Amino acid sequence: MHRLESLIFSSSFQLCISVGFLLSFVFSSEIPLGSRISVEDSNYWASSNGDFAIGFFSYSNQYKVGIHFNSSSIPVNKQTVIWVAGADLTVGNKSYFQFDQSGEMVLFDSATELIAWRSKTSYTSVVSAVLRNDGNLVLLNKQKDVVWQSFDNPSDTLLPGQNFSISHVLRPPSKNSVSSYYSLYMAVSGQLQLRWETSVIYWTSGNPSQSAHRATLNTDGVLQLIDQQLKPIWSISGEDHNDLDVKFRFLRLDADGNLRLYSWQNASSSWRSVWQAVNNQCDVFATCGLHGICVFNESGSAVCKCPFTPAGEYTSKCLVPSDENCGSGSSLITYEHTFLYGIYPPNETIIETSLLECKILCREDRLCTAATFINNGSAQCRIKRTRYMSGKSDPSLDSISVVKMCSDPIAVLPQFPKSTPKNSVPKSSQIICIPCLVGVAAGTLGVLLVIQLAIGLYFLRRRKKHLRNKAAFTCVDPNTRGCIMLTYPEIRELTENFKHHIGSKVFKGVLPDNQPVAIKELSTSIEERKFRSAVSKIGSIYHKNLLKLDGYCCESNHRLLVYEFVKNGSLGDCLEDPKLCKRLTWRKRIDICLAVARAVSYLHTGCREFVNHGNLKCENVLLDDDLEVKVSEFGLQIFLSEVSDTWGTAEADVKDFGKMLVKMISGCQDADAACQWAYEHWLAAQGEKIADSRLEGSLNLDEMERALRIAFWCLQVDERMRPSMGEIVKVLEGTLPVDPPPPLSAHNHFRSSSSSEMQSDSEP
Ligand SMILES: *[C@@H]1O[C@H](CO)[C@@H](O)[C@H](O)[C@H]1NC(C)=O
Ligand SMILES: *[C@@H]1O[C@H](CO)[C@@H](O)[C@H](O)[C@H]1NC(C)=O
């Protein structure tokens, strides 16, 4: 079934190459400045021998532009794409690809009306472009020197004659919105390596004692590693490398993580895989994604199974083993001939012991989720303490695995540990600490008393107002001042009739005791009863990093909040202000993020009732004179929504925090775009490129790696995988280690549907 789907998918990918034979204007080889190809015209640029062409092709309701085989000896639906501009980028149906007058190739996306990809060659004196006969798109200057070439920017494929060296990466296209986590690199040691994320190497070529300079696929189907003196030091060849009838070949890192050499078979009119790097597909790391087990079916293809559901069906709901919180104890379920390994994190504890002892060790270790026992000479017990694991199973494997399951009958299908029913209050708020409660309750009572007192005193003072004229607002001692109620005329007075506008519906004012305040106007439609109850709730929250509510006004058609005033404005502004930004060193930025995390953690877990922030972003983080953090705008949803119904969640705040963290590290304006971009660089182990260039020397790389990892955990699509604010605080403090995050994706976090589609078939 899955295999069928995968076949349909991969063939539709190639079927839809839009080649406009009808009215298209085809350039032969040389592409002049100013030329353009577009989706609508379905025209293309071909190489002079006609073997390759560059054009748009459709890809899941959108379009990509790339180079594909174009030879008439290959049927249109098998004209495989070998290079794509911007790899995973898809564009709208009115997009175009243009060689513009400045000498740059640009891809304009009609869906966003933005340039989605560019060759970054403007002002490098590029005067012409050519799609060469070997499938290489090159941009040349007047002297005919190559300024840019597609061979230096590979996607997932290497063609004969193309060099692959240390700066290059092959990565399969992702069916989700971010790049695949498999990649082919050339290591510093000069070996080719297949990696999963940045941490796990599951295949290495050749001999580390000799240092290769580059890898090249020859036209005769031999893949070689070549040293500085042009001497081949390692090579592999396909079954048909001597076959002179084979005209087309390519090497591709497929979506299933295997590297394969393909050649075109004229007789069968098909692409055939003549070599693959990892012989047994089940040995490709995490080939079945999270929680799946790789097995071979009767016809010899690798398929993914879920051992954790009774039916064994592999779906996106293939569940994890139980966590440590089984209500009524747990039991170990045994899987014969099965090898399990952790993915997040990949490391595990290895103990030399017997199978029986291994089971006891796991049962008695509260954190143990599963264990694999192997006996190949010495008996090894590999204890896993993660809920994210993968594995393989085969009658020839002499390993035995046990998985811990809750014996609670409700948990026959174990649930994700952090799963909470929709709209229910997150678990953080369900944990009630009695002493805290008493403390908070007493505090609230105190605040209420102060409000009462303030109101009482205030009325008293107001009567004397005509006599005393000014100083009308010095109702209570400023040190014990609670949340005061003001009339609309008083608000007008202290803002000098809303003279100083400092933000959207926010005005500056000065209390009679010269204390500056910021006054925020809310929608007049908020019901009075709800407004007052929300004010008393927000007014009772006190944390040094949360902006303090000083007062409010609630009259027939006025709803205003009076906050303490913070001098330097928002973090968003500070990042843009060159002078203030100088003060935002790496240390300061991390301290700021930590303060925000602490404040939000306090909102989530420290208040009597759970309060979400609901709108966490740099614009709502204010900085005072000493760049101390004051988080503003928290809990304002209480005013807008029915409490406990469309209630924001802690997980949403965590995601917003993740975005903010990436923005603080990168200094980028557009947080969403920055996250995607930062993740891709991080994945490619180019973390240093992410850092804001204004940080200069103050960067701490270890700390940045930690901050990025936790940020990407925060950005997980599956809310249940996001950390709590408390955990984030610990990671930023450096008191809790953080594993590399699972891949980020827009749709299906687990990628289980894609990883269940095994590509064991020889046709690409
Ligand atoms: C092009 O895309 C737009 C927006 O997605 C869609 O409304 C329109 O129908 C598409 N046109 C064609 C010809 O497919
Ligand atoms: C590959 O590398 C060799 C040696 O550095 C060089 O001579 C050759 O031009 C390169 N080929 C391409 C297509 O860049």
PDB file of C-alpha atoms and ligand atoms in Angstrom, residues 132 134 136 149 151-152 161-163 213-214 216 230, ligand 2:
ATOM      1  CA  ARG A 132      25.892  23.235 -20.977  1.00  0.00           C
ATOM      2  CA  ASP A 134      26.524  18.113 -19.321  1.00  0.00           C
ATOM      3  CA  ASN A 136      25.481  22.463 -15.832  1.00  0.00           C
ATOM      4  CA  GLN A 149      27.339  27.251 -11.749  1.00  0.00           C
ATOM      5  CA  PHE A 151      27.196  22.172 -10.333  1.00  0.00           C
ATOM      6  CA  ASP A 152      28.499  24.109  -7.326  1.00  0.00           C
ATOM      7  CA  GLY A 161      31.624  15.492 -14.491  1.00  0.00           C
ATOM      8  CA  GLN A 162      30.271  17.353 -11.491  1.00  0.00           C
ATOM      9  CA  ASN A 163      32.724  17.890  -8.610  1.00  0.00           C
ATOM     10  CA  HIS A 213      40.092  16.493  -2.427  1.00  0.00           C
ATOM     11  CA  ARG A 214      36.852  15.888  -4.279  1.00  0.00           C
ATOM     12  CA  THR A 216      33.452  12.887  -9.102  1.00  0.00           C
ATOM     13  CA  LEU A 230      44.466  13.765  -9.039  1.00  0.00           C
TER      14      LEU A 230
HETATM   15  C1  LIG B   2      36.337  19.874 -11.148  1.00  0.00           C
HETATM   16  O1  LIG B   2      37.555  20.047 -10.473  1.00  0.00           O
HETATM   17  C2  LIG B   2      38.689  20.021 -11.355  1.00  0.00           C
HETATM   18  C3  LIG B   2      39.919  20.109 -10.496  1.00  0.00           C
HETATM   19  O2  LIG B   2      39.832  21.066  -9.520  1.00  0.00           O
HETATM   20  C4  LIG B   2      38.590  21.177 -12.340  1.00  0.00           C
HETATM   21  O3  LIG B   2      39.656  21.138 -13.243  1.00  0.00           O
HETATM   22  C5  LIG B   2      37.275  21.060 -13.101  1.00  0.00           C
HETATM   23  O4  LIG B   2      37.108  22.171 -13.947  1.00  0.00           O
HETATM   24  C6  LIG B   2      36.103  20.999 -12.141  1.00  0.00           C
HETATM   25  N1  LIG B   2      34.885  20.790 -12.891  1.00  0.00           N
HETATM   26  C7  LIG B   2      33.824  21.610 -12.795  1.00  0.00           C
HETATM   27  C8  LIG B   2      32.660  21.286 -13.625  1.00  0.00           C
HETATM   28  O5  LIG B   2      33.818  22.565 -12.053  1.00  0.00           O
END
